[in-house]
């Protein structure tokens, strides 16, 4: 499974609508509106192959009206506490 974080720059009046439409895109599993000036919306994409990632980001995400540009960060490995606990959970003793 390939995970990517797509940082989306949107036209300010369209941020909520862009986020709602991105949430409907196949391959996009979560969408967050964010503050901080780096971007306006973060979309998390989970797909099985790089070709699917290309289709989701360049074919679908950028086609949403109001999206000005994107930056895609491809994840190599997850280090969240939840994932680490699952890794070491051997079940009942």
Coordinates of N, CA, C and O in Angstrom, one line a residue:
X1 N 0.9 -1.2 0.0 CA 0.0 0.0 0.0 C 0.9 1.2 0.0 O 1.8 1.3 0.8
X2 N 0.6 2.1 -0.9 CA 1.4 3.4 -1.0 C 0.6 4.5 -0.4 O -0.6 4.6 -0.6
X3 N 1.2 5.3 0.5 CA 0.6 6.4 1.1 C 1.2 7.7 0.7 O 2.5 7.7 0.5
X4 N 0.4 8.7 0.4 CA 1.0 10.0 0.0 C 0.1 11.1 0.7 O -1.1 10.9 1.0
X5 N 0.8 12.2 1.0 CA 0.2 13.4 1.5 C 0.2 14.5 0.4 O 1.3 14.8 0.0
X6 N -0.9 14.9 0.0 CA -1.0 15.9 -1.0 C -1.4 17.2 -0.4 O -2.4 17.4 0.2
X7 N -0.4 18.2 -0.5 CA -0.6 19.5 0.0 C -1.2 20.3 -1.1 O -0.7 20.5 -2.2
X8 N -2.4 20.8 -0.8 CA -3.2 21.5 -1.9 C -3.3 23.0 -1.6 O -3.7 23.4 -0.4
X9 N -3.0 23.8 -2.6 CA -3.2 25.2 -2.5 C -4.5 25.5 -3.3 O -4.6 25.1 -4.4
X10 N -5.4 26.2 -2.6 CA -6.7 26.5 -3.2 C -7.0 27.9 -3.1 O -6.5 28.7 -2.3
X11 N -7.9 28.4 -4.0 CA -8.4 29.7 -3.9 C -9.2 29.9 -2.6 O -10.0 29.1 -2.2
X12 N -8.9 30.9 -1.8 CA -9.4 31.1 -0.4 C -10.9 30.9 -0.3 O -11.4 30.2 0.6
X13 N -11.7 31.5 -1.2 CA -13.2 31.3 -1.1 C -13.7 29.9 -1.3 O -14.8 29.5 -1.0
X14 N -12.8 29.1 -2.0 CA -13.2 27.7 -2.4 C -12.7 26.6 -1.5 O -12.9 25.4 -1.8
X15 N -12.0 27.0 -0.4 CA -11.3 25.9 0.4 C -12.3 24.9 0.9 O -12.0 23.7 0.7
X16 N -13.4 25.2 1.5 CA -14.3 24.2 2.0 C -14.9 23.4 0.9 O -14.9 22.1 1.0
X17 N -15.2 24.0 -0.2 CA -15.8 23.2 -1.3 C -14.7 22.3 -1.9 O -15.0 21.1 -2.2
X18 N -13.5 22.8 -2.0 CA -12.4 21.9 -2.6 C -12.2 20.7 -1.6 O -12.1 19.6 -2.1
X19 N -12.2 21.0 -0.3 CA -12.0 19.9 0.6 C -13.1 18.8 0.5 O -12.8 17.6 0.5
X20 N -14.3 19.3 0.4 CA -15.5 18.4 0.3 C -15.4 17.5 -1.0 O -15.6 16.3 -1.0
X21 N -15.0 18.2 -2.1 CA -14.9 17.5 -3.4 C -13.7 16.5 -3.3 O -13.8 15.4 -3.9
X22 N -12.6 16.9 -2.7 CA -11.4 16.0 -2.6 C -11.8 14.7 -1.8 O -11.3 13.6 -2.1
X23 N -12.6 14.9 -0.8 CA -13.0 13.7 0.0 C -13.8 12.7 -0.8 O -13.9 11.5 -0.4
X24 N -14.4 13.1 -1.9 CA -15.1 12.2 -2.8 C -14.3 11.5 -3.8 O -14.8 10.6 -4.6
X25 N -13.0 11.9 -4.0 CA -12.2 11.4 -5.0 C -11.7 9.9 -4.6 O -11.2 9.7 -3.5
X26 N -11.9 9.0 -5.5 CA -11.5 7.6 -5.2 C -9.9 7.6 -5.0 O -9.2 8.2 -5.8
X27 N -9.5 7.0 -3.9 CA -8.1 6.9 -3.6 C -7.7 7.9 -2.5 O -6.7 7.8 -1.8
X28 N -8.5 9.0 -2.3 CA -8.3 9.9 -1.2 C -9.1 9.4 0.0 O -10.3 9.2 -0.1
X29 N -8.4 9.1 1.1 CA -9.0 8.5 2.3 C -9.4 9.5 3.4 O -10.3 9.3 4.1
X30 N -8.6 10.6 3.4 CA -8.9 11.6 4.4 C -8.5 13.0 3.9 O -7.6 13.1 3.1
X31 N -9.2 14.0 4.3 CA -9.0 15.4 3.9 C -9.1 16.3 5.1 O -10.0 16.2 5.9
X32 N -8.1 17.2 5.2 CA -8.1 18.2 6.3 C -7.9 19.6 5.8 O -7.0 19.8 5.0
X33 N -8.7 20.5 6.3 CA -8.3 21.9 6.0 C -7.3 22.3 7.1 O -7.4 21.8 8.2
X34 N -6.3 23.0 6.8 CA -5.2 23.3 7.7 C -4.9 24.8 7.7 O -5.2 25.5 6.8
X35 N -4.2 25.2 8.8 CA -3.7 26.6 8.9 C -2.2 26.5 9.0 O -1.6 25.5 9.2
X36 N -1.5 27.6 8.7 CA -0.1 27.7 8.9 C 0.6 28.2 7.7 O 1.8 28.4 7.7
X37 N -0.1 28.4 6.6 CA 0.5 29.1 5.4 C 1.2 28.2 4.4 O 1.6 28.6 3.3
X38 N 1.5 26.9 4.8 CA 2.2 26.0 3.9 C 1.2 25.6 2.8 O 1.6 25.4 1.6
X39 N 0.0 25.3 3.1 CA -1.0 24.9 2.2 C -2.4 25.1 2.8 O -2.5 25.5 4.0
X40 N -3.4 24.9 2.1 CA -4.8 25.1 2.6 C -5.5 23.8 3.0 O -6.3 23.8 3.9
X41 N -5.2 22.8 2.2 CA -5.8 21.5 2.4 C -4.8 20.4 2.3 O -3.9 20.5 1.5
X42 N -4.9 19.3 3.2 CA -4.1 18.2 3.1 C -5.0 17.0 2.7 O -5.9 16.7 3.5
X43 N -4.7 16.3 1.7 CA -5.4 15.1 1.3 C -4.5 13.9 1.5 O -3.3 13.9 1.0
X44 N -5.0 12.9 2.1 CA -4.2 11.6 2.3 C -4.7 10.6 1.2 O -5.9 10.4 1.1
X45 N -3.7 10.1 0.5 CA -4.0 9.2 -0.6 C -3.4 7.9 -0.3 O -2.3 7.8 0.1
X46 N -4.2 6.8 -0.4 CA -3.8 5.4 -0.2 C -4.2 4.6 -1.4 O -5.3 4.5 -1.8
X47 N -3.1 4.1 -2.1 CA -3.3 3.4 -3.4 C -2.4 2.2 -3.4 O -1.5 2.1 -2.6
X48 N -2.6 1.3 -4.3 CA -1.7 0.1 -4.4 C -0.5 0.2 -5.2 O 0.5 -0.5 -5.1
X49 N -0.5 1.2 -6.2 CA 0.6 1.3 -7.1 C 0.9 2.7 -7.5 O 0.0 3.6 -7.4
X50 N 2.1 3.0 -7.9 CA 2.5 4.3 -8.3 C 1.7 4.8 -9.5 O 1.3 6.0 -9.5
X51 N 1.3 4.0 -10.4 CA 0.4 4.4 -11.5 C -0.9 5.0 -11.0 O -1.4 5.9 -11.5
X52 N -1.4 4.3 -9.9 CA -2.7 4.8 -9.3 C -2.5 6.2 -8.7 O -3.4 7.0 -8.8
X53 N -1.3 6.3 -8.0 CA -1.0 7.6 -7.4 C -1.0 8.7 -8.4 O -1.5 9.8 -8.2
X54 N -0.4 8.5 -9.6 CA -0.3 9.4 -10.7 C -1.7 9.8 -11.1 O -2.0 11.0 -11.3
X55 N -2.6 8.8 -11.3 CA -3.9 9.1 -11.7 C -4.7 9.9 -10.7 O -5.4 10.8 -11.1
X56 N -4.6 9.5 -9.4 CA -5.3 10.2 -8.4 C -4.9 11.7 -8.3 O -5.7 12.6 -8.3
X57 N -3.6 11.9 -8.2 CA -3.1 13.3 -8.0 C -3.2 14.1 -9.3 O -3.8 15.2 -9.3
X58 N -2.6 13.7 -10.4 CA -2.6 14.5 -11.6 C -3.9 14.4 -12.4 O -4.2 15.4 -13.1
X59 N -4.6 13.3 -12.2 CA -5.9 13.2 -13.0 C -7.1 13.7 -12.3 O -8.0 14.1 -12.9
X60 N -7.1 13.5 -11.0 CA -8.4 13.8 -10.2 C -8.2 15.0 -9.3 O -9.1 15.8 -9.3
X61 N -7.2 15.0 -8.4 CA -7.1 16.1 -7.5 C -6.9 17.4 -8.2 O -7.6 18.4 -7.9
X62 N -6.0 17.5 -9.1 CA -5.8 18.7 -9.8 C -6.9 19.2 -10.7 O -7.0 20.3 -11.1
X63 N -7.9 18.2 -11.0 CA -9.0 18.6 -11.8 C -10.1 19.2 -11.0 O -11.1 19.8 -11.6
X64 N -10.0 19.2 -9.7 CA -11.1 19.8 -8.8 C -11.0 21.4 -9.0 O -9.9 22.0 -8.8
X65 N -12.1 22.0 -9.4 CA -12.1 23.4 -9.6 C -11.7 24.2 -8.3 O -12.2 23.8 -7.2
X66 N -10.8 25.1 -8.4 CA -10.3 25.9 -7.2 C -9.0 25.4 -6.7 O -8.3 26.1 -5.9
X67 N -8.5 24.2 -7.2 CA -7.1 23.8 -6.8 C -6.2 24.6 -7.7 O -6.2 24.5 -8.9
X68 N -5.3 25.3 -7.0 CA -4.3 26.1 -7.8 C -3.0 25.3 -8.0 O -2.4 25.4 -9.1
X69 N -2.5 24.6 -7.0 CA -1.3 23.7 -7.2 C -1.3 22.7 -6.1 O -1.9 22.9 -5.1
X70 N -0.4 21.7 -6.3 CA -0.3 20.6 -5.3 C 1.2 20.3 -5.1 O 2.0 20.5 -6.0
X71 N 1.5 19.8 -4.0 CA 2.8 19.2 -3.7 C 2.5 17.9 -3.1 O 1.8 17.8 -2.1
X72 N 3.2 16.8 -3.6 CA 2.9 15.5 -3.1 C 4.1 14.9 -2.4 O 5.2 14.9 -2.9
X73 N 3.8 14.5 -1.2 CA 4.8 13.8 -0.3 C 4.5 12.3 -0.3 O 3.5 12.0 0.2
X74 N 5.4 11.5 -0.7 CA 5.2 10.0 -0.7 C 5.8 9.5 0.5 O 7.0 9.7 0.8
X75 N 5.1 8.7 1.3 CA 5.5 8.2 2.6 C 6.4 6.9 2.3 O 6.0 6.1 1.5
X76 N 7.5 6.8 3.0 CA 8.3 5.6 3.0 C 7.9 4.6 4.0 O 7.8 3.4 3.8
X77 N 7.7 5.1 5.3 CA 7.4 4.2 6.4 C 6.7 4.9 7.5 O 6.9 6.1 7.7
X78 N 5.8 4.3 8.2 CA 5.0 4.9 9.2 C 5.6 4.6 10.6 O 6.1 3.5 10.8
X79 N 5.6 5.6 11.4 CA 6.2 5.5 12.7 C 5.2 5.9 13.8 O 5.6 6.3 14.9
X80 N 3.9 5.9 13.6 CA 3.0 6.4 14.6 C 2.9 5.4 15.7 O 3.2 4.2 15.5
X81 N 2.6 5.9 16.9 CA 2.5 5.0 18.1 C 1.5 3.8 17.8 O 1.8 2.7 18.2
X82 N 0.4 4.1 17.2 CA -0.6 3.1 16.9 C 0.1 2.0 16.1 O -0.1 0.8 16.4
X83 N 0.8 2.3 15.0 CA 1.4 1.3 14.2 C 2.5 0.5 14.9 O 2.6 -0.7 14.7
X84 N 3.3 1.2 15.8 CA 4.3 0.5 16.5 C 3.7 -0.4 17.5 O 4.2 -1.5 17.8
X85 N 2.6 0.0 18.2 CA 2.0 -0.9 19.2 C 1.4 -2.1 18.5 O 1.5 -3.3 19.0
X86 N 0.9 -2.0 17.3 CA 0.3 -3.1 16.5 C 1.5 -4.1 16.1 O 1.3 -5.3 16.1
X87 N 2.6 -3.5 15.8 CA 3.8 -4.3 15.4 C 4.2 -5.2 16.6 O 4.5 -6.4 16.4
X88 N 4.2 -4.7 17.8 CA 4.7 -5.5 18.9 C 3.6 -6.2 19.7 O 3.9 -7.0 20.6
X89 N 2.3 -6.1 19.3 CA 1.2 -6.8 20.0 C 1.2 -8.2 19.6 O 0.9 -8.6 18.4
X90 N 1.6 -9.1 20.5 CA 1.6 -10.5 20.2 C 0.3 -11.2 20.6 O 0.2 -12.4 20.5
X91 N -0.6 -10.5 21.1 CA -1.9 -11.1 21.5 C -1.8 -11.5 23.0 O -0.8 -11.2 23.7
X92 N -2.8 -12.2 23.5 CA -2.9 -12.6 24.9 C -1.7 -13.6 25.2 O -1.4 -14.4 24.4
X93 N -1.2 -13.4 26.4 CA -0.1 -14.3 26.9 C -0.6 -15.6 27.5 O -1.7 -15.7 27.9

